Short mmCIF file of C-alpha atoms in Angstrom, two decimals:
data_model
loop_
_atom_site.label_atom_id
_atom_site.label_comp_id
_atom_site.label_asym_id
_atom_site.label_seq_id
_atom_site.Cartn_x
_atom_site.Cartn_y
_atom_site.Cartn_z
CA UNK A 8 -12.26 -16.24 35.72
CA UNK A 9 -12.82 -13.94 32.74
CA UNK A 10 -15.02 -15.05 29.98
CA UNK A 11 -13.26 -15.91 26.72
CA UNK A 12 -13.65 -13.38 23.73
CA UNK A 13 -16.24 -14.34 21.27
CA UNK A 14 -15.23 -13.87 17.59
CA UNK A 15 -17.72 -13.99 14.60
CA UNK A 16 -15.90 -14.55 11.35
CA UNK A 17 -16.66 -15.56 7.70
CA UNK A 18 -16.46 -14.41 4.18
CA UNK A 19 -17.72 -10.90 3.26
CA UNK A 20 -21.55 -10.75 2.91
CA UNK A 21 -22.10 -13.88 5.09
CA UNK A 22 -24.26 -11.86 7.73
CA UNK A 23 -21.51 -11.33 10.26
CA UNK A 24 -22.74 -7.84 11.28
CA UNK A 25 -26.41 -8.62 12.10
CA UNK A 26 -25.55 -11.93 13.91
CA UNK A 27 -22.73 -10.13 15.95
CA UNK A 28 -25.22 -7.41 17.01
CA UNK A 29 -27.73 -9.96 18.00
CA UNK A 30 -24.99 -12.00 20.04
CA UNK A 31 -23.97 -8.65 21.71
CA UNK A 32 -27.52 -8.06 22.79
CA UNK A 33 -28.04 -11.32 24.37
CA UNK A 34 -24.44 -11.79 26.01
CA UNK A 35 -23.97 -8.16 27.19
CA UNK A 36 -21.38 -7.49 24.50
CA UNK A 37 -19.77 -4.67 22.55
CA UNK A 38 -18.49 -5.26 19.06
CA UNK A 39 -14.89 -4.93 18.08
CA UNK A 40 -14.60 -4.60 14.17
CA UNK A 41 -11.99 -6.89 12.55
CA UNK A 42 -11.96 -5.33 9.02
CA UNK A 43 -8.97 -3.76 7.39
CA UNK A 44 -11.01 -1.23 5.45
CA UNK A 45 -13.53 -0.17 8.00
CA UNK A 46 -10.78 1.50 10.13
CA UNK A 47 -10.76 4.33 7.43
CA UNK A 48 -12.74 7.54 7.84
CA UNK A 49 -14.79 8.46 4.80
CA UNK A 50 -14.93 5.06 3.26
CA UNK A 51 -18.28 3.95 4.21
CA UNK A 52 -20.42 2.68 1.69
CA UNK A 53 -17.74 0.55 -0.12
CA UNK A 54 -16.49 -1.00 3.07
CA UNK A 55 -20.16 -2.03 4.14
CA UNK A 56 -19.71 -0.27 7.56
CA UNK A 57 -22.64 -0.89 10.03
CA UNK A 58 -25.33 1.74 9.58
CA UNK A 59 -26.14 4.29 12.28
CA UNK A 60 -29.09 2.13 13.11
CA UNK A 61 -26.99 -0.92 13.46
CA UNK A 62 -24.53 0.87 15.65
CA UNK A 63 -27.29 2.21 17.87
CA UNK A 64 -28.14 -1.47 18.71
CA UNK A 65 -24.79 -2.36 20.04
CA UNK A 66 -21.56 -0.15 20.76
CA UNK A 67 -18.92 -0.54 17.80
CA UNK A 68 -15.18 -0.27 18.19
CA UNK A 69 -12.28 -0.10 15.65
CA UNK A 70 -14.24 1.70 13.00
CA UNK A 71 -13.16 5.17 11.65
CA UNK A 72 -9.86 5.13 13.52
CA UNK A 73 -7.50 6.13 10.70
CA UNK A 74 -7.45 8.74 7.85
CA UNK A 75 -7.38 7.35 4.33
CA UNK A 76 -3.90 8.69 3.76
CA UNK A 77 -2.52 6.61 6.80
CA UNK A 78 -0.95 3.36 6.40
CA UNK A 79 -2.71 0.78 8.86
CA UNK A 80 -1.07 -2.49 9.49
CA UNK A 81 -2.15 -5.59 11.45
CA UNK A 82 0.15 -4.73 14.31
CA UNK A 83 -1.37 -1.32 14.81
CA UNK A 84 -4.71 -2.81 14.62
CA UNK A 85 -3.85 -5.24 17.36
CA UNK A 86 -2.54 -2.43 19.58
CA UNK A 87 -5.72 -0.33 19.25
CA UNK A 88 -8.11 -3.31 19.43
CA UNK A 89 -6.20 -4.41 22.65
CA UNK A 90 -7.01 -1.07 24.24
CA UNK A 91 -10.73 -1.26 23.13
CA UNK A 92 -11.05 -4.79 24.53
CA UNK A 93 -9.59 -3.56 27.94
CA UNK A 94 -12.04 -0.90 28.13
CA UNK A 95 -14.99 -3.15 27.28
CA UNK A 96 -13.77 -5.42 30.05
CA UNK A 97 -13.60 -2.58 32.52
CA UNK A 98 -17.33 -1.84 31.91
CA UNK A 99 -18.05 -5.58 32.65
CA UNK A 100 -19.10 -6.40 29.06
CA UNK A 101 -18.05 -9.00 26.46
CA UNK A 102 -15.94 -8.11 23.50
CA UNK A 103 -17.45 -9.71 20.47
CA UNK A 104 -15.07 -9.51 17.51
CA UNK A 105 -16.65 -9.38 14.08
CA UNK A 106 -15.12 -9.35 10.70
CA UNK A 107 -13.45 -11.11 7.86
CA UNK A 108 -9.71 -9.85 7.95
CA UNK A 109 -8.09 -12.87 9.08
CA UNK A 110 -4.57 -11.42 9.43
CA UNK A 111 -6.00 -8.80 11.83
CA UNK A 112 -7.58 -11.48 14.00
CA UNK A 113 -4.55 -13.48 14.23
CA UNK A 114 -2.49 -10.44 15.11
CA UNK A 115 -4.93 -9.62 17.98
CA UNK A 116 -5.32 -13.16 19.31
CA UNK A 117 -1.87 -14.66 18.80
CA UNK A 118 0.44 -11.63 17.91
CA UNK A 119 2.63 -11.42 14.98
CA UNK A 120 6.19 -12.68 14.12
CA UNK A 121 7.29 -10.81 11.15
CA UNK A 122 10.83 -10.66 10.05
CA UNK A 123 12.09 -7.09 9.78
CA UNK A 124 15.35 -6.40 7.72
CA UNK A 125 18.07 -3.90 8.44
CA UNK A 126 18.39 -0.33 7.27
CA UNK A 127 22.00 0.80 7.39
CA UNK A 128 20.99 4.50 7.11
CA UNK A 129 18.80 4.31 10.10
CA UNK A 130 21.29 2.33 12.08
CA UNK A 131 24.08 4.88 11.28
CA UNK A 132 21.85 7.77 12.45
CA UNK A 133 20.80 6.10 15.59
CA UNK A 134 24.51 5.09 16.40
CA UNK A 135 25.69 8.53 15.85
CA UNK A 136 23.03 9.88 18.16
CA UNK A 137 24.14 7.53 20.94
CA UNK A 138 27.58 8.75 20.34
CA UNK A 139 26.43 12.38 20.86
CA UNK A 140 23.52 11.91 23.30
CA UNK A 141 24.29 8.66 25.12
CA UNK A 142 22.34 5.43 25.11
CA UNK A 143 20.10 6.59 28.03
CA UNK A 144 18.67 9.29 25.81
CA UNK A 145 17.60 6.76 23.13
CA UNK A 146 16.33 4.40 25.82
CA UNK A 147 13.93 7.18 26.98
CA UNK A 148 12.78 7.54 23.38
CA UNK A 149 12.28 3.69 23.30
CA UNK A 150 10.14 3.92 26.27
CA UNK A 151 7.83 6.27 24.51
CA UNK A 152 7.36 4.16 21.28
CA UNK A 153 7.79 0.70 22.72
CA UNK A 154 7.45 0.55 26.55
CA UNK A 155 7.47 -3.28 26.81
CA UNK A 156 10.87 -3.42 24.95
CA UNK A 157 12.30 -0.69 27.09
CA UNK A 158 11.27 -2.64 30.19
CA UNK A 159 13.45 -5.50 29.17
CA UNK A 160 16.32 -3.67 27.52
CA UNK A 161 18.90 -2.15 29.77
CA UNK A 162 19.37 1.48 29.27
CA UNK A 163 23.17 1.01 28.53
CA UNK A 164 22.50 -1.82 25.96
CA UNK A 165 23.05 0.24 22.85
CA UNK A 166 22.88 -2.61 20.47
CA UNK A 167 19.50 -3.75 21.41
CA UNK A 168 18.19 -0.22 21.72
CA UNK A 169 19.23 0.62 18.18
CA UNK A 170 17.70 -2.57 16.95
CA UNK A 171 14.28 -1.86 18.72
CA UNK A 172 14.18 1.78 17.33
CA UNK A 173 15.17 0.70 13.93
CA UNK A 174 12.27 -1.87 13.71
CA UNK A 175 9.94 0.88 14.97
CA UNK A 176 11.17 3.39 12.33
CA UNK A 177 10.83 0.64 9.63
CA UNK A 178 7.35 -0.60 10.51
CA UNK A 179 5.75 2.01 12.71
CA UNK A 180 5.05 -0.65 15.35
CA UNK A 181 6.80 -1.73 18.49
CA UNK A 182 9.14 -4.57 18.01
CA UNK A 183 7.64 -6.35 21.16
CA UNK A 184 4.44 -6.71 19.38
CA UNK A 185 5.81 -7.81 16.16
CA UNK A 186 7.51 -10.81 17.98
CA UNK A 187 4.66 -12.02 19.94
CA UNK A 188 3.86 -14.67 17.38
CA UNK A 189 3.07 -18.29 18.24
CA UNK A 190 1.60 -17.73 21.60
CA UNK A 191 -1.97 -16.84 22.76
CA UNK A 192 -2.67 -13.24 23.78
CA UNK A 193 -6.40 -13.50 24.24
CA UNK A 194 -8.51 -16.59 25.20
CA UNK A 195 -11.21 -16.63 22.29
CA UNK A 196 -13.92 -18.88 20.96
CA UNK A 197 -14.44 -18.41 17.41
CA UNK A 198 -17.61 -19.09 15.41
CA UNK A 199 -17.97 -18.59 11.58
CA UNK A 200 -20.86 -18.12 9.17
CA UNK A 201 -20.63 -20.25 6.04
CA UNK A 202 -23.64 -19.89 3.65
CA UNK A 203 -23.97 -22.10 0.62
CA UNK A 204 -21.61 -20.92 -2.04
CA UNK A 205 -24.29 -19.89 -4.55
CA UNK A 206 -26.27 -18.16 -1.93
CA UNK A 207 -23.09 -16.29 -0.78
CA UNK A 208 -22.41 -15.26 -4.41
CA UNK A 209 -25.88 -14.02 -4.79
CA UNK A 210 -25.64 -12.00 -1.65
CA UNK A 211 -22.34 -10.50 -2.85
CA UNK A 212 -23.80 -9.49 -6.29
CA UNK A 213 -27.06 -7.94 -4.59
CA UNK A 214 -25.02 -6.03 -1.97
CA UNK A 215 -22.88 -4.37 -4.68
CA UNK A 216 -25.87 -3.24 -6.63
CA UNK A 217 -27.21 -1.83 -3.38
CA UNK A 218 -23.88 -0.01 -2.72
CA UNK A 219 -24.14 1.58 -6.08
CA UNK A 220 -27.76 2.64 -5.55
CA UNK A 221 -26.69 3.99 -2.17
CA UNK A 222 -23.92 6.17 -3.66
CA UNK A 223 -20.56 4.32 -3.96
CA UNK A 224 -19.76 6.20 -7.14
CA UNK A 225 -20.40 9.60 -5.62
CA UNK A 226 -18.54 8.54 -2.37
CA UNK A 227 -15.49 7.40 -4.37
CA UNK A 228 -15.52 10.58 -6.45
CA UNK A 229 -15.66 12.76 -3.56
CA UNK A 230 -12.71 11.15 -2.04
CA UNK A 231 -10.74 11.60 -5.10
CA UNK A 232 -11.87 15.22 -5.40
CA UNK A 233 -10.25 15.78 -1.97
CA UNK A 234 -6.95 15.01 -3.49
CA UNK A 235 -6.59 11.51 -2.35
CA UNK A 236 -4.19 9.25 -4.23
CA UNK A 237 -6.16 6.49 -5.91
CA UNK A 238 -3.13 4.06 -5.17
CA UNK A 239 -3.51 4.49 -1.46
CA UNK A 240 -3.91 1.01 0.36
CA UNK A 241 -7.46 2.21 1.54
CA UNK A 242 -8.71 1.84 -2.17
CA UNK A 243 -7.31 -1.68 -2.80
CA UNK A 244 -10.35 -3.55 -1.73
CA UNK A 245 -12.74 -4.79 -4.48
CA UNK A 246 -15.25 -2.19 -5.33
CA UNK A 247 -13.29 1.08 -4.86
CA UNK A 248 -10.62 -0.12 -7.44
CA UNK A 249 -13.10 -0.81 -10.14
CA UNK A 250 -15.10 2.31 -9.53
CA UNK A 251 -11.91 4.40 -9.67
CA UNK A 252 -11.00 2.82 -12.97
CA UNK A 253 -14.50 3.73 -14.26
CA UNK A 254 -14.25 7.26 -13.02
CA UNK A 255 -10.85 7.62 -14.89
CA UNK A 256 -12.36 6.23 -18.06
CA UNK A 257 -10.60 2.83 -18.03
CA UNK A 258 -13.86 0.92 -18.22
CA UNK A 259 -17.52 1.65 -18.32
CA UNK A 260 -19.66 1.90 -15.15
CA UNK A 261 -21.34 -1.49 -16.17
CA UNK A 262 -18.03 -3.14 -16.57
CA UNK A 263 -16.82 -1.80 -13.25
CA UNK A 264 -19.91 -3.31 -11.52
CA UNK A 265 -19.38 -6.74 -13.17
CA UNK A 266 -15.75 -6.63 -12.40
CA UNK A 267 -16.26 -5.66 -8.80
CA UNK A 268 -18.69 -8.42 -8.12
CA UNK A 269 -16.17 -11.07 -9.61
CA UNK A 270 -13.41 -9.58 -7.62
CA UNK A 271 -15.34 -9.71 -4.28
CA UNK A 272 -16.38 -13.35 -5.02
CA UNK A 273 -12.66 -14.17 -5.45
CA UNK A 274 -11.85 -12.24 -2.15
CA UNK A 275 -14.58 -14.25 -0.53
CA UNK A 276 -12.94 -17.52 -1.65
CA UNK A 277 -9.58 -16.35 -0.12
CA UNK A 278 -11.23 -15.64 3.05
CA UNK A 279 -12.82 -19.06 3.18
CA UNK A 280 -9.57 -20.66 2.49
CA UNK A 281 -7.92 -18.64 5.50
CA UNK A 282 -10.57 -19.44 7.92
CA UNK A 283 -10.81 -23.05 7.13
CA UNK A 284 -7.35 -23.49 8.64
CA UNK A 285 -8.43 -22.16 11.98
CA UNK A 286 -10.41 -23.78 14.70
CA UNK A 287 -13.95 -22.49 14.24
CA UNK A 288 -17.50 -23.51 15.15
CA UNK A 289 -19.25 -23.24 11.74
CA UNK A 290 -22.90 -22.30 11.17
CA UNK A 291 -24.89 -22.35 8.06
CA UNK A 292 -27.12 -19.22 8.35
CA UNK A 293 -29.42 -20.53 5.61
CA UNK A 294 -29.97 -23.76 7.65
CA UNK A 295 -30.39 -21.97 10.73
CA UNK A 296 -33.14 -19.95 9.07
CA UNK A 297 -31.30 -16.50 9.23
CA UNK A 298 -29.40 -14.41 11.50
CA UNK A 299 -31.40 -14.89 14.58
CA UNK A 300 -31.15 -18.66 14.18
CA UNK A 301 -27.29 -18.47 13.64
CA UNK A 302 -26.93 -16.13 16.72
CA UNK A 303 -28.97 -18.60 18.76
CA UNK A 304 -26.80 -21.53 17.78
CA UNK A 305 -23.68 -19.57 18.42
CA UNK A 306 -24.68 -18.33 21.84
CA UNK A 307 -25.58 -21.91 22.86
CA UNK A 308 -22.30 -23.21 21.75
CA UNK A 309 -20.44 -20.34 23.41
CA UNK A 310 -22.18 -20.83 26.65
CA UNK A 311 -21.54 -24.64 26.67
CA UNK A 312 -17.79 -23.95 25.87
CA UNK A 313 -17.53 -21.28 28.48
CA UNK A 314 -19.16 -23.63 31.08
CA UNK A 315 -16.67 -26.44 30.23
CA UNK A 316 -13.73 -24.05 30.74
CA UNK A 317 -14.97 -22.78 34.11
CA UNK A 318 -13.63 -24.66 37.16
CA UNK A 319 -16.36 -26.33 39.18
#
């Protein structure tokens, strides 16, 4: 029986990275990032990516897998993370999920069930192609972009082939993945870090000051100087937005720092609200006396739960 995945979640600046690295070390694990911004290459300081030293202590996956210009969705994340998890399993190691993007974690563990509308232009084009090329030609195309749907849709079923290809055109994702919601795709035990609110906010403020000292302003300006559109989704997280506004003269540097801290605190509140709806083993890292204590408690809990699930 395979070991369940272990996920370490919580609000930003709660200590997930260090705790996950410690857990990977004692459990024979490799880390799979669950962060909607760390997937982008070049956005390093503002996304609090693990440092080279931290990455040397445990293998990390799902970091730097997309260019900033790309649109990155939860379904695409799930597909790539699935592949990483499979490779980690093949090496005999435990995938340790670590991050604070709740939607990505849900997509990976339970799939998505997102309604996708119709596009008459796309449908008309696909129907015209079927008339010219035949349904089998489009079925072969479907097999390339969504092999699971192609397996269950007959090569002569033009209506369903058109719909599956339409969904892929509209979302960039296979329809089979978008409609796996409500089930369980991976067995996973989820632990969460929840420091006292005042301590968490203090960590958020201190971390942003550190980001500015480490060159967040220069990193952001360099990305803009490369011609990246400041309205790209990769820049929508707190920090980059405010620094971009300051670079463009819409506020002072000092105002940007204070605004970014406030927006990050609000983001942490939204993360807490999301994760409180999930079944999570919560640990207060302050009460546990730091990351080592938190990792020890999570490891002991994980091993108890794993033993209880294993048939005797």
